[in-house]
Amino acid sequence: MTAPPGTRLLGTDAAAIEAAAQCLAAGGLVAFPTETVYGLGADAADSRAVARLYEAKGRPAFNPLIAHVTDVGAARKLARFDADAGRLAEEFWPGPLTLVLPKAEGCPIAELATAGLDTVAVRVPRHAVAQNILAAFGKPIVAPSANRSGHVSPTQTAHVLADLRGRVDLIVDGGATPVGIESSIVACIGEPALLRPGGVPREAIERALGRPLAQPPRPVDATAGSAAPAAPGMLAAHYAPRTPLRLDAGGVAPGEALLAFGPRLAAGADRAARVLNLSPGGDLIEAAANLFSHLRSLDAAAAPCIAVMPVPHSGLGEAINDRLQRARRGATP
Ligand code: TXA
Ligand code: MG
């Protein structure tokens, strides 16, 4: 793949990692793979770099960012952990879990990155490339998913280029991201609550806590025009392909695209404009890994509608169904 002017595309060798760290230190924006999706990284303490990041994404500034760090020791310099948070960090870090916690005294994260809140979202990614960049940079990196605001998250470098060509200084190309869906977000401010289902299934989180997760604050509908959502990141319309989605489709109308799941295709699949299967074997882990790239590919087919077969709600199915609902609401018919 050829990099466009203004965006350098590098591999994952030691020189690339060093270049990424230097770029971040100079206030640049670096897209890099995590185990969930590609992140668009900036120096968390550099408010000018963070402002550039919001600008590059076209993201409303009230939507705060996740600070990524190498380990729980580094996370404790940013945020206060209660017993539940400590247990979840021990169980799932490094990995696809983000904790929303009260900011620690002297937290170095730029106010702009936390949207002026007194809480901060922190995550220790498991992906070796993310870990190497964090270690080389030596400080927290804020990184939203490396897509234009409102688009589906990128699971490959090609997706990052499609959205952020010329808007990101450097892309570290580590191939497809293994989990394929964003981290689960749990707020540990009082009773732990699941703010966003994601790469760690609810069941696993509840097992580690020894009790059910609390209800999250009510999702806010982006189209309702509310300026400051009570629960940032719960904007109802998000992850939007341009093509309308029809969920839980039992059949396919001629000309529709089909996002399938499992071995038995919906009736009429042979008349579909294009068919992609999240997992022919019905495996939710494989389905999560394929979700965003299949949505992008089917969107490109320019069909009048994408029919989506039912996906079970258990395990990663909760996060997959959450993203499908948001994609449906966010589509611009
Ligand atoms: O897997 C992931 O989490 C990826 C990779 C790159 O780490 N990142 C990601 O970031 O998905 P982003 O910015 O696309 O989503 C982070 C979500 C946003 O919806 C934001 O509103 C929410 O986290 N968030 C951040 N700080 C928060 C806070 N203090 N309270 C509540 N929600 C917060
Ligand atoms: Mg995102």
mmCIF file of C-alpha atoms and ligand atoms in Angstrom:
data_model
loop_
_atom_site.group_PDB
_atom_site.id
_atom_site.type_symbol
_atom_site.label_atom_id
_atom_site.label_comp_id
_atom_site.label_asym_id
_atom_site.label_seq_id
_atom_site.Cartn_x
_atom_site.Cartn_y
_atom_site.Cartn_z
ATOM 1 C CA MET A 1 0.000 0.000 0.000
ATOM 2 C CA THR A 2 1.356 3.454 -0.850
ATOM 3 C CA ALA A 3 1.097 6.104 1.791
ATOM 4 C CA PRO A 4 -0.447 9.416 0.730
ATOM 5 C CA PRO A 5 1.629 12.582 1.137
ATOM 6 C CA GLY A 6 1.626 13.723 4.737
ATOM 7 C CA THR A 7 1.006 10.266 6.171
ATOM 8 C CA ARG A 8 3.941 7.927 6.686
ATOM 9 C CA LEU A 9 3.192 4.207 6.680
ATOM 10 C CA LEU A 10 5.643 2.009 8.570
ATOM 11 C CA GLY A 11 5.896 -1.622 9.657
ATOM 12 C CA THR A 12 6.366 -2.748 13.250
ATOM 13 C CA ASP A 13 10.158 -3.164 13.514
ATOM 14 C CA ALA A 14 12.259 -1.381 16.138
ATOM 15 C CA ALA A 15 12.892 1.612 13.856
ATOM 16 C CA ALA A 16 9.142 2.050 13.294
ATOM 17 C CA ILE A 17 8.435 1.913 17.025
ATOM 18 C CA GLU A 18 11.130 4.531 17.639
ATOM 19 C CA ALA A 19 9.730 6.737 14.875
ATOM 20 C CA ALA A 20 6.273 6.466 16.433
ATOM 21 C CA ALA A 21 7.585 7.498 19.855
ATOM 22 C CA GLN A 22 9.449 10.468 18.344
ATOM 23 C CA CYS A 23 6.402 11.539 16.376
ATOM 24 C CA LEU A 24 4.263 11.477 19.549
ATOM 25 C CA ALA A 25 6.900 13.428 21.471
ATOM 26 C CA ALA A 26 6.843 16.084 18.734
ATOM 27 C CA GLY A 27 3.065 16.504 19.145
ATOM 28 C CA GLY A 28 2.207 14.262 16.184
ATOM 29 C CA LEU A 29 -0.631 11.810 15.637
ATOM 30 C CA VAL A 30 0.191 8.112 15.284
ATOM 31 C CA ALA A 31 -2.277 5.397 14.322
ATOM 32 C CA PHE A 32 -1.346 2.009 15.737
ATOM 33 C CA PRO A 33 -2.928 -1.406 16.246
ATOM 34 C CA THR A 34 -4.320 -2.560 19.560
ATOM 35 C CA GLU A 35 -5.922 -5.972 20.065
ATOM 36 C CA THR A 36 -9.361 -4.352 19.649
ATOM 37 C CA VAL A 37 -9.177 -1.773 16.822
ATOM 38 C CA TYR A 38 -6.614 0.730 15.501
ATOM 39 C CA GLY A 39 -6.153 3.734 17.784
ATOM 40 C CA LEU A 40 -5.278 7.311 16.807
ATOM 41 C CA GLY A 41 -2.683 8.200 19.408
ATOM 42 C CA ALA A 42 -1.454 11.502 20.812
ATOM 43 C CA ASP A 43 0.622 12.503 23.834
ATOM 44 C CA ALA A 44 -2.031 12.524 26.576
ATOM 45 C CA ALA A 45 -0.391 15.444 28.379
ATOM 46 C CA ASP A 46 -0.055 17.667 25.294
ATOM 47 C CA SER A 47 -3.254 19.651 24.877
ATOM 48 C CA ARG A 48 -2.255 20.946 21.428
ATOM 49 C CA ALA A 49 -1.712 17.407 20.190
ATOM 50 C CA VAL A 50 -5.062 16.402 21.710
ATOM 51 C CA ALA A 51 -6.760 19.327 19.981
ATOM 52 C CA ARG A 52 -5.251 18.200 16.657
ATOM 53 C CA LEU A 53 -6.549 14.725 17.358
ATOM 54 C CA TYR A 54 -10.140 15.923 17.868
ATOM 55 C CA GLU A 55 -9.786 17.991 14.693
ATOM 56 C CA ALA A 56 -8.443 15.024 12.676
ATOM 57 C CA LYS A 57 -11.315 12.809 13.803
ATOM 58 C CA GLY A 58 -13.980 15.478 13.515
ATOM 59 C CA ARG A 59 -14.987 14.469 17.048
ATOM 60 C CA PRO A 60 -17.217 16.582 19.291
ATOM 61 C CA ALA A 61 -14.950 17.801 22.078
ATOM 62 C CA PHE A 62 -17.340 16.623 24.790
ATOM 63 C CA ASN A 63 -16.513 13.030 23.976
ATOM 64 C CA PRO A 64 -13.511 12.164 26.170
ATOM 65 C CA LEU A 65 -10.625 9.855 25.251
ATOM 66 C CA ILE A 66 -9.125 6.684 26.702
ATOM 67 C CA ALA A 67 -5.627 6.981 28.163
ATOM 68 C CA HIS A 68 -3.481 3.963 27.291
ATOM 69 C CA VAL A 69 -0.625 2.902 29.563
ATOM 70 C CA THR A 70 1.803 -0.035 29.799
ATOM 71 C CA ASP A 71 0.630 -1.511 33.098
ATOM 72 C CA VAL A 72 -1.485 -1.085 36.189
ATOM 73 C CA GLY A 73 1.328 0.777 37.989
ATOM 74 C CA ALA A 74 1.234 3.485 35.345
ATOM 75 C CA ALA A 75 -2.585 3.498 35.468
ATOM 76 C CA ARG A 76 -2.548 4.171 39.208
ATOM 77 C CA LYS A 77 -0.729 7.461 38.556
ATOM 78 C CA LEU A 78 -3.736 8.602 36.524
ATOM 79 C CA ALA A 79 -6.711 7.277 38.450
ATOM 80 C CA ARG A 80 -7.948 6.080 41.821
ATOM 81 C CA PHE A 81 -8.749 2.363 41.988
ATOM 82 C CA ASP A 82 -11.269 0.954 44.449
ATOM 83 C CA ALA A 83 -11.286 -2.780 45.247
ATOM 84 C CA ASP A 84 -13.519 -3.639 42.277
ATOM 85 C CA ALA A 85 -11.331 -1.704 39.851
ATOM 86 C CA GLY A 86 -8.236 -3.411 41.237
ATOM 87 C CA ARG A 87 -9.823 -6.825 40.758
ATOM 88 C CA LEU A 88 -10.858 -6.073 37.160
ATOM 89 C CA ALA A 89 -7.425 -4.689 36.296
ATOM 90 C CA GLU A 90 -5.743 -7.769 37.711
ATOM 91 C CA GLU A 91 -8.074 -10.111 35.857
ATOM 92 C CA PHE A 92 -8.260 -8.433 32.436
ATOM 93 C CA TRP A 93 -5.168 -6.262 31.928
ATOM 94 C CA PRO A 94 -3.463 -6.274 29.599
ATOM 95 C CA GLY A 95 -6.560 -6.703 27.458
ATOM 96 C CA PRO A 96 -9.751 -5.263 25.945
ATOM 97 C CA LEU A 97 -11.159 -3.622 29.092
ATOM 98 C CA THR A 98 -11.331 0.115 29.826
ATOM 99 C CA LEU A 99 -11.959 1.378 33.350
ATOM 100 C CA VAL A 100 -13.579 4.766 34.013
ATOM 101 C CA LEU A 101 -12.279 5.924 37.376
ATOM 102 C CA PRO A 102 -11.954 9.076 39.489
ATOM 103 C CA LYS A 103 -8.918 11.079 38.374
ATOM 104 C CA ALA A 104 -5.906 10.808 40.655
ATOM 105 C CA GLU A 105 -4.444 13.911 42.263
ATOM 106 C CA GLY A 106 -1.975 15.422 39.791
ATOM 107 C CA CYS A 107 -3.277 13.332 36.887
ATOM 108 C CA PRO A 108 -1.144 14.525 33.945
ATOM 109 C CA ILE A 109 -3.806 13.979 31.271
ATOM 110 C CA ALA A 110 -4.779 17.167 29.402
ATOM 111 C CA GLU A 111 -8.185 18.541 30.489
ATOM 112 C CA LEU A 112 -9.277 18.550 26.861
ATOM 113 C CA ALA A 113 -8.728 14.774 26.647
ATOM 114 C CA THR A 114 -11.060 14.125 29.584
ATOM 115 C CA ALA A 115 -13.538 16.761 28.375
ATOM 116 C CA GLY A 116 -13.263 18.522 31.716
ATOM 117 C CA LEU A 117 -14.682 15.539 33.649
ATOM 118 C CA ASP A 118 -13.332 14.508 37.043
ATOM 119 C CA THR A 119 -13.109 10.928 35.798
ATOM 120 C CA VAL A 120 -10.668 9.349 33.364
ATOM 121 C CA ALA A 121 -10.872 6.264 31.150
ATOM 122 C CA VAL A 122 -7.764 4.057 31.305
ATOM 123 C CA ARG A 123 -6.733 0.918 29.492
ATOM 124 C CA VAL A 124 -3.705 -1.368 29.292
ATOM 125 C CA PRO A 125 -3.709 -2.867 25.781
ATOM 126 C CA ARG A 126 -2.408 -6.367 25.162
ATOM 127 C CA HIS A 127 -1.236 -5.937 21.544
ATOM 128 C CA ALA A 128 2.557 -6.187 21.336
ATOM 129 C CA VAL A 129 2.836 -3.205 18.962
ATOM 130 C CA ALA A 130 0.749 -0.981 21.258
ATOM 131 C CA GLN A 131 2.825 -2.127 24.225
ATOM 132 C CA ASN A 132 6.076 -1.431 22.371
ATOM 133 C CA ILE A 133 4.987 2.084 21.390
ATOM 134 C CA LEU A 134 3.825 2.837 24.942
ATOM 135 C CA ALA A 135 7.128 1.572 26.344
ATOM 136 C CA ALA A 136 9.206 3.552 23.827
ATOM 137 C CA PHE A 137 7.192 6.742 24.422
ATOM 138 C CA GLY A 138 7.241 6.234 28.184
ATOM 139 C CA LYS A 139 4.091 8.249 28.912
ATOM 140 C CA PRO A 140 0.310 7.792 28.586
ATOM 141 C CA ILE A 141 -1.127 7.933 25.059
ATOM 142 C CA VAL A 142 -4.719 9.000 24.480
ATOM 143 C CA ALA A 143 -6.212 7.103 21.567
ATOM 144 C CA PRO A 144 -9.743 6.981 20.250
ATOM 145 C CA SER A 145 -10.487 4.550 17.462
ATOM 146 C CA ALA A 146 -8.679 5.765 14.317
ATOM 147 C CA ASN A 147 -11.797 6.551 12.277
ATOM 148 C CA ARG A 148 -13.592 9.770 11.411
ATOM 149 C CA SER A 149 -16.152 10.459 14.130
ATOM 150 C CA GLY A 150 -19.325 8.478 13.471
ATOM 151 C CA HIS A 151 -17.734 5.919 11.138
ATOM 152 C CA VAL A 152 -17.116 2.291 12.021
ATOM 153 C CA SER A 153 -13.859 1.595 13.846
ATOM 154 C CA PRO A 154 -10.847 0.506 11.759
ATOM 155 C CA THR A 155 -9.540 -3.024 12.117
ATOM 156 C CA GLN A 156 -6.994 -2.685 9.281
ATOM 157 C CA THR A 157 -4.584 -0.038 8.037
ATOM 158 C CA ALA A 158 -6.638 0.337 4.854
ATOM 159 C CA HIS A 159 -9.599 1.491 6.980
ATOM 160 C CA VAL A 160 -7.418 4.073 8.749
ATOM 161 C CA LEU A 161 -6.225 5.426 5.400
ATOM 162 C CA ALA A 162 -9.766 5.545 4.048
ATOM 163 C CA ASP A 163 -10.854 7.772 6.945
ATOM 164 C CA LEU A 164 -7.751 9.730 7.947
ATOM 165 C CA ARG A 165 -5.615 10.001 4.802
ATOM 166 C CA GLY A 166 -3.390 13.039 5.230
ATOM 167 C CA ARG A 167 -4.804 13.739 8.720
ATOM 168 C CA VAL A 168 -2.524 11.374 10.634
ATOM 169 C CA ASP A 169 1.264 11.760 10.615
ATOM 170 C CA LEU A 170 2.231 8.105 10.906
ATOM 171 C CA ILE A 171 0.524 4.733 10.685
ATOM 172 C CA VAL A 172 2.156 1.678 12.216
ATOM 173 C CA ASP A 173 0.813 -1.212 10.167
ATOM 174 C CA GLY A 174 0.433 -4.308 12.313
ATOM 175 C CA GLY A 175 -2.107 -6.106 10.118
ATOM 176 C CA ALA A 176 -5.660 -6.922 11.150
ATOM 177 C CA THR A 177 -6.540 -6.441 14.818
ATOM 178 C CA PRO A 178 -7.365 -9.753 16.520
ATOM 179 C CA VAL A 179 -10.426 -8.891 18.654
ATOM 180 C CA GLY A 180 -12.002 -6.544 16.098
ATOM 181 C CA ILE A 181 -14.430 -4.780 18.423
ATOM 182 C CA GLU A 182 -13.647 -2.003 20.919
ATOM 183 C CA SER A 183 -12.874 -2.552 24.588
ATOM 184 C CA SER A 184 -15.613 -3.082 27.154
ATOM 185 C CA ILE A 185 -15.939 0.047 29.309
ATOM 186 C CA VAL A 186 -16.715 -0.365 33.004
ATOM 187 C CA ALA A 187 -17.149 2.628 35.315
ATOM 188 C CA CYS A 188 -15.933 1.912 38.850
ATOM 189 C CA ILE A 189 -17.370 4.920 40.624
ATOM 190 C CA GLY A 190 -19.560 3.317 43.225
ATOM 191 C CA GLU A 191 -21.233 0.175 41.899
ATOM 192 C CA PRO A 192 -19.415 -1.009 38.744
ATOM 193 C CA ALA A 193 -21.512 -0.356 35.617
ATOM 194 C CA LEU A 194 -21.019 -1.439 32.020
ATOM 195 C CA LEU A 195 -20.932 1.747 29.896
ATOM 196 C CA ARG A 196 -20.078 -0.036 26.650
ATOM 197 C CA PRO A 197 -20.161 -3.763 25.916
ATOM 198 C CA GLY A 198 -16.965 -4.792 24.131
ATOM 199 C CA GLY A 199 -14.091 -7.234 23.879
ATOM 200 C CA VAL A 200 -14.540 -8.706 27.369
ATOM 201 C CA PRO A 201 -17.980 -10.332 27.677
ATOM 202 C CA ARG A 202 -20.299 -9.127 30.457
ATOM 203 C CA GLU A 203 -20.375 -12.653 31.905
ATOM 204 C CA ALA A 204 -16.588 -12.665 32.417
ATOM 205 C CA ILE A 205 -16.653 -9.234 34.091
ATOM 206 C CA GLU A 206 -19.469 -10.272 36.436
ATOM 207 C CA ARG A 207 -17.619 -13.484 37.272
ATOM 208 C CA ALA A 208 -14.531 -11.484 38.268
ATOM 209 C CA LEU A 209 -16.611 -9.054 40.359
ATOM 210 C CA GLY A 210 -18.630 -11.825 41.975
ATOM 211 C CA ARG A 211 -21.883 -9.940 41.282
ATOM 212 C CA PRO A 212 -23.914 -8.452 38.445
ATOM 213 C CA LEU A 213 -22.920 -5.148 36.851
ATOM 214 C CA ALA A 214 -25.143 -2.174 37.668
ATOM 215 C CA GLN A 215 -27.335 -0.507 35.043
ATOM 216 C CA PRO A 216 -25.430 2.185 33.128
ATOM 217 C CA PRO A 217 -26.816 5.714 32.869
ATOM 218 C CA ARG A 218 -29.396 5.963 30.095
ATOM 219 C CA PRO A 219 -27.958 6.212 26.575
ATOM 220 C CA VAL A 220 -28.275 9.647 25.009
ATOM 221 C CA ASP A 221 -29.660 9.999 21.518
ATOM 222 C CA ALA A 222 -27.253 12.049 19.394
ATOM 223 C CA THR A 223 -30.105 13.187 17.177
ATOM 224 C CA ALA A 224 -31.922 14.713 20.164
ATOM 225 C CA GLY A 225 -29.436 17.583 20.014
ATOM 226 C CA SER A 226 -28.275 17.350 23.610
ATOM 227 C CA ALA A 227 -24.984 19.251 23.849
ATOM 228 C CA ALA A 228 -23.343 17.337 26.696
ATOM 229 C CA PRO A 229 -24.343 13.704 27.118
ATOM 230 C CA ALA A 230 -24.492 12.499 30.721
ATOM 231 C CA ALA A 231 -22.718 9.337 29.611
ATOM 232 C CA PRO A 232 -20.240 10.329 26.917
ATOM 233 C CA GLY A 233 -19.616 7.639 24.362
ATOM 234 C CA MET A 234 -23.172 6.395 24.623
ATOM 235 C CA LEU A 235 -24.311 8.488 21.693
ATOM 236 C CA ALA A 236 -27.014 6.341 20.200
ATOM 237 C CA ALA A 237 -26.043 6.990 16.597
ATOM 238 C CA HIS A 238 -22.471 5.906 16.026
ATOM 239 C CA TYR A 239 -20.508 3.487 13.894
ATOM 240 C CA ALA A 240 -22.534 4.532 10.893
ATOM 241 C CA PRO A 241 -22.250 3.071 7.432
ATOM 242 C CA ARG A 242 -24.040 5.140 4.755
ATOM 243 C CA THR A 243 -26.299 2.234 3.784
ATOM 244 C CA PRO A 244 -29.369 1.633 5.981
ATOM 245 C CA LEU A 245 -29.306 -1.576 8.018
ATOM 246 C CA ARG A 246 -32.191 -3.981 8.582
ATOM 247 C CA LEU A 247 -31.483 -6.075 11.675
ATOM 248 C CA ASP A 248 -32.677 -9.587 12.580
ATOM 249 C CA ALA A 249 -33.461 -10.198 8.920
ATOM 250 C CA GLY A 250 -35.013 -13.583 8.223
ATOM 251 C CA GLY A 251 -34.884 -13.036 4.455
ATOM 252 C CA VAL A 252 -33.183 -10.921 1.820
ATOM 253 C CA ALA A 253 -34.955 -8.730 -0.757
ATOM 254 C CA PRO A 254 -33.468 -8.748 -4.266
ATOM 255 C CA GLY A 255 -30.593 -6.290 -4.517
ATOM 256 C CA GLU A 256 -30.028 -5.992 -0.766
ATOM 257 C CA ALA A 257 -26.627 -6.813 0.654
ATOM 258 C CA LEU A 258 -26.533 -9.546 3.297
ATOM 259 C CA LEU A 259 -24.461 -9.635 6.449
ATOM 260 C CA ALA A 260 -24.819 -13.278 7.403
ATOM 261 C CA PHE A 261 -24.060 -15.226 10.550
ATOM 262 C CA GLY A 262 -23.789 -18.986 10.844
ATOM 263 C CA PRO A 263 -23.957 -21.908 8.430
ATOM 264 C CA ARG A 264 -27.542 -21.412 7.161
ATOM 265 C CA LEU A 265 -28.030 -18.294 5.034
ATOM 266 C CA ALA A 266 -31.268 -16.287 5.197
ATOM 267 C CA ALA A 267 -33.861 -17.012 2.516
ATOM 268 C CA GLY A 268 -33.181 -15.154 -0.709
ATOM 269 C CA ALA A 269 -29.416 -14.921 -0.101
ATOM 270 C CA ASP A 270 -28.820 -16.063 -3.672
ATOM 271 C CA ARG A 271 -30.502 -12.846 -4.915
ATOM 272 C CA ALA A 272 -28.417 -10.561 -2.668
ATOM 273 C CA ALA A 273 -26.151 -7.937 -4.247
ATOM 274 C CA ARG A 274 -23.350 -9.172 -2.030
ATOM 275 C CA VAL A 275 -23.071 -11.626 0.872
ATOM 276 C CA LEU A 276 -20.462 -11.573 3.624
ATOM 277 C CA ASN A 277 -20.610 -13.957 6.555
ATOM 278 C CA LEU A 278 -19.442 -12.819 10.003
ATOM 279 C CA SER A 279 -18.752 -16.426 10.898
ATOM 280 C CA PRO A 280 -19.929 -19.369 8.785
ATOM 281 C CA GLY A 281 -19.269 -21.620 11.784
ATOM 282 C CA GLY A 282 -21.364 -19.420 14.120
ATOM 283 C CA ASP A 283 -18.388 -18.389 16.273
ATOM 284 C CA LEU A 284 -18.953 -15.033 18.052
ATOM 285 C CA ILE A 285 -15.235 -14.367 18.481
ATOM 286 C CA GLU A 286 -14.683 -14.693 14.739
ATOM 287 C CA ALA A 287 -17.807 -12.597 14.129
ATOM 288 C CA ALA A 288 -16.497 -9.733 16.294
ATOM 289 C CA ALA A 289 -13.167 -9.779 14.455
ATOM 290 C CA ASN A 290 -14.960 -9.508 11.080
ATOM 291 C CA LEU A 291 -17.741 -7.087 12.016
ATOM 292 C CA PHE A 292 -16.335 -3.667 11.088
ATOM 293 C CA SER A 293 -14.465 -4.758 7.997
ATOM 294 C CA HIS A 294 -17.547 -6.587 6.662
ATOM 295 C CA LEU A 295 -19.706 -3.514 7.392
ATOM 296 C CA ARG A 296 -17.279 -1.338 5.445
ATOM 297 C CA SER A 297 -17.161 -3.778 2.527
ATOM 298 C CA LEU A 298 -20.951 -4.112 2.320
ATOM 299 C CA ASP A 299 -21.362 -0.344 2.597
ATOM 300 C CA ALA A 300 -19.100 -0.032 -0.462
ATOM 301 C CA ALA A 301 -21.456 -2.308 -2.416
ATOM 302 C CA ALA A 302 -23.900 0.668 -2.478
ATOM 303 C CA ALA A 303 -26.949 -1.595 -2.094
ATOM 304 C CA PRO A 304 -30.220 0.067 -0.967
ATOM 305 C CA CYS A 305 -30.058 -1.801 2.336
ATOM 306 C CA ILE A 306 -27.877 -4.216 4.303
ATOM 307 C CA ALA A 307 -29.932 -7.077 5.740
ATOM 308 C CA VAL A 308 -28.319 -8.429 8.894
ATOM 309 C CA MET A 309 -29.092 -11.932 10.125
ATOM 310 C CA PRO A 310 -29.744 -12.397 13.865
ATOM 311 C CA VAL A 311 -26.655 -12.720 16.057
ATOM 312 C CA PRO A 312 -26.997 -14.396 19.487
ATOM 313 C CA HIS A 313 -26.721 -12.038 22.489
ATOM 314 C CA SER A 314 -24.432 -14.159 24.677
ATOM 315 C CA GLY A 315 -20.698 -13.508 25.176
ATOM 316 C CA LEU A 316 -19.314 -11.101 22.556
ATOM 317 C CA GLY A 317 -22.775 -11.126 20.955
ATOM 318 C CA GLU A 318 -23.847 -8.323 23.303
ATOM 319 C CA ALA A 319 -21.140 -6.013 21.928
ATOM 320 C CA ILE A 320 -21.786 -7.093 18.323
ATOM 321 C CA ASN A 321 -25.521 -6.382 18.649
ATOM 322 C CA ASP A 322 -24.788 -3.045 20.348
ATOM 323 C CA ARG A 323 -22.621 -1.942 17.377
ATOM 324 C CA LEU A 324 -25.210 -3.166 14.887
ATOM 325 C CA GLN A 325 -27.959 -1.146 16.634
ATOM 326 C CA ARG A 326 -25.802 1.970 16.564
ATOM 327 C CA ALA A 327 -24.898 1.398 12.923
ATOM 328 C CA ARG A 328 -28.592 1.109 12.099
ATOM 329 C CA ARG A 329 -29.509 4.331 13.897
ATOM 330 C CA GLY A 330 -26.522 6.206 12.509
ATOM 331 C CA ALA A 331 -26.972 5.283 8.861
ATOM 332 C CA THR A 332 -27.944 8.181 6.630
ATOM 333 C CA PRO A 333 -30.769 6.853 4.468
HETATM 334 O O1 TXA B 1 -10.830 -0.584 22.159
HETATM 335 C C1 TXA B 1 -10.861 0.609 22.413
HETATM 336 O O2 TXA B 1 -11.326 1.060 23.466
HETATM 337 C C2 TXA B 1 -10.251 1.568 21.362
HETATM 338 C C3 TXA B 1 -8.757 1.326 21.313
HETATM 339 C C4 TXA B 1 -8.058 2.262 20.359
HETATM 340 O O3 TXA B 1 -8.217 1.403 22.595
HETATM 341 N N1 TXA B 1 -10.544 2.925 21.697
HETATM 342 C C5 TXA B 1 -11.793 3.438 21.597
HETATM 343 O O4 TXA B 1 -11.822 4.790 21.878
HETATM 344 O O5 TXA B 1 -12.759 2.784 21.278
HETATM 345 P P1 TXA B 1 -13.075 5.690 21.504
HETATM 346 O O6 TXA B 1 -12.626 7.092 21.812
HETATM 347 O O7 TXA B 1 -13.500 5.429 20.135
HETATM 348 O O8 TXA B 1 -14.147 5.271 22.545
HETATM 349 C C6 TXA B 1 -13.933 5.549 23.921
HETATM 350 C C7 TXA B 1 -15.220 5.745 24.608
HETATM 351 C C8 TXA B 1 -15.938 6.984 24.129
HETATM 352 O O9 TXA B 1 -17.241 6.608 23.764
HETATM 353 C C9 TXA B 1 -15.942 7.910 25.340
HETATM 354 O O10 TXA B 1 -17.119 8.661 25.451
HETATM 355 C C10 TXA B 1 -15.799 6.947 26.486
HETATM 356 O O11 TXA B 1 -14.944 5.956 26.001
HETATM 357 N N2 TXA B 1 -15.167 7.604 27.632
HETATM 358 C C11 TXA B 1 -13.931 8.117 27.703
HETATM 359 N N3 TXA B 1 -13.725 8.710 28.878
HETATM 360 C C12 TXA B 1 -14.859 8.572 29.597
HETATM 361 C C13 TXA B 1 -15.286 8.978 30.890
HETATM 362 N N4 TXA B 1 -14.485 9.665 31.714
HETATM 363 N N5 TXA B 1 -16.537 8.652 31.274
HETATM 364 C C14 TXA B 1 -17.370 7.961 30.449
HETATM 365 N N6 TXA B 1 -17.024 7.542 29.209
HETATM 366 C C15 TXA B 1 -15.788 7.845 28.785
HETATM 367 MG MG MG B 2 -14.653 5.182 18.460
#
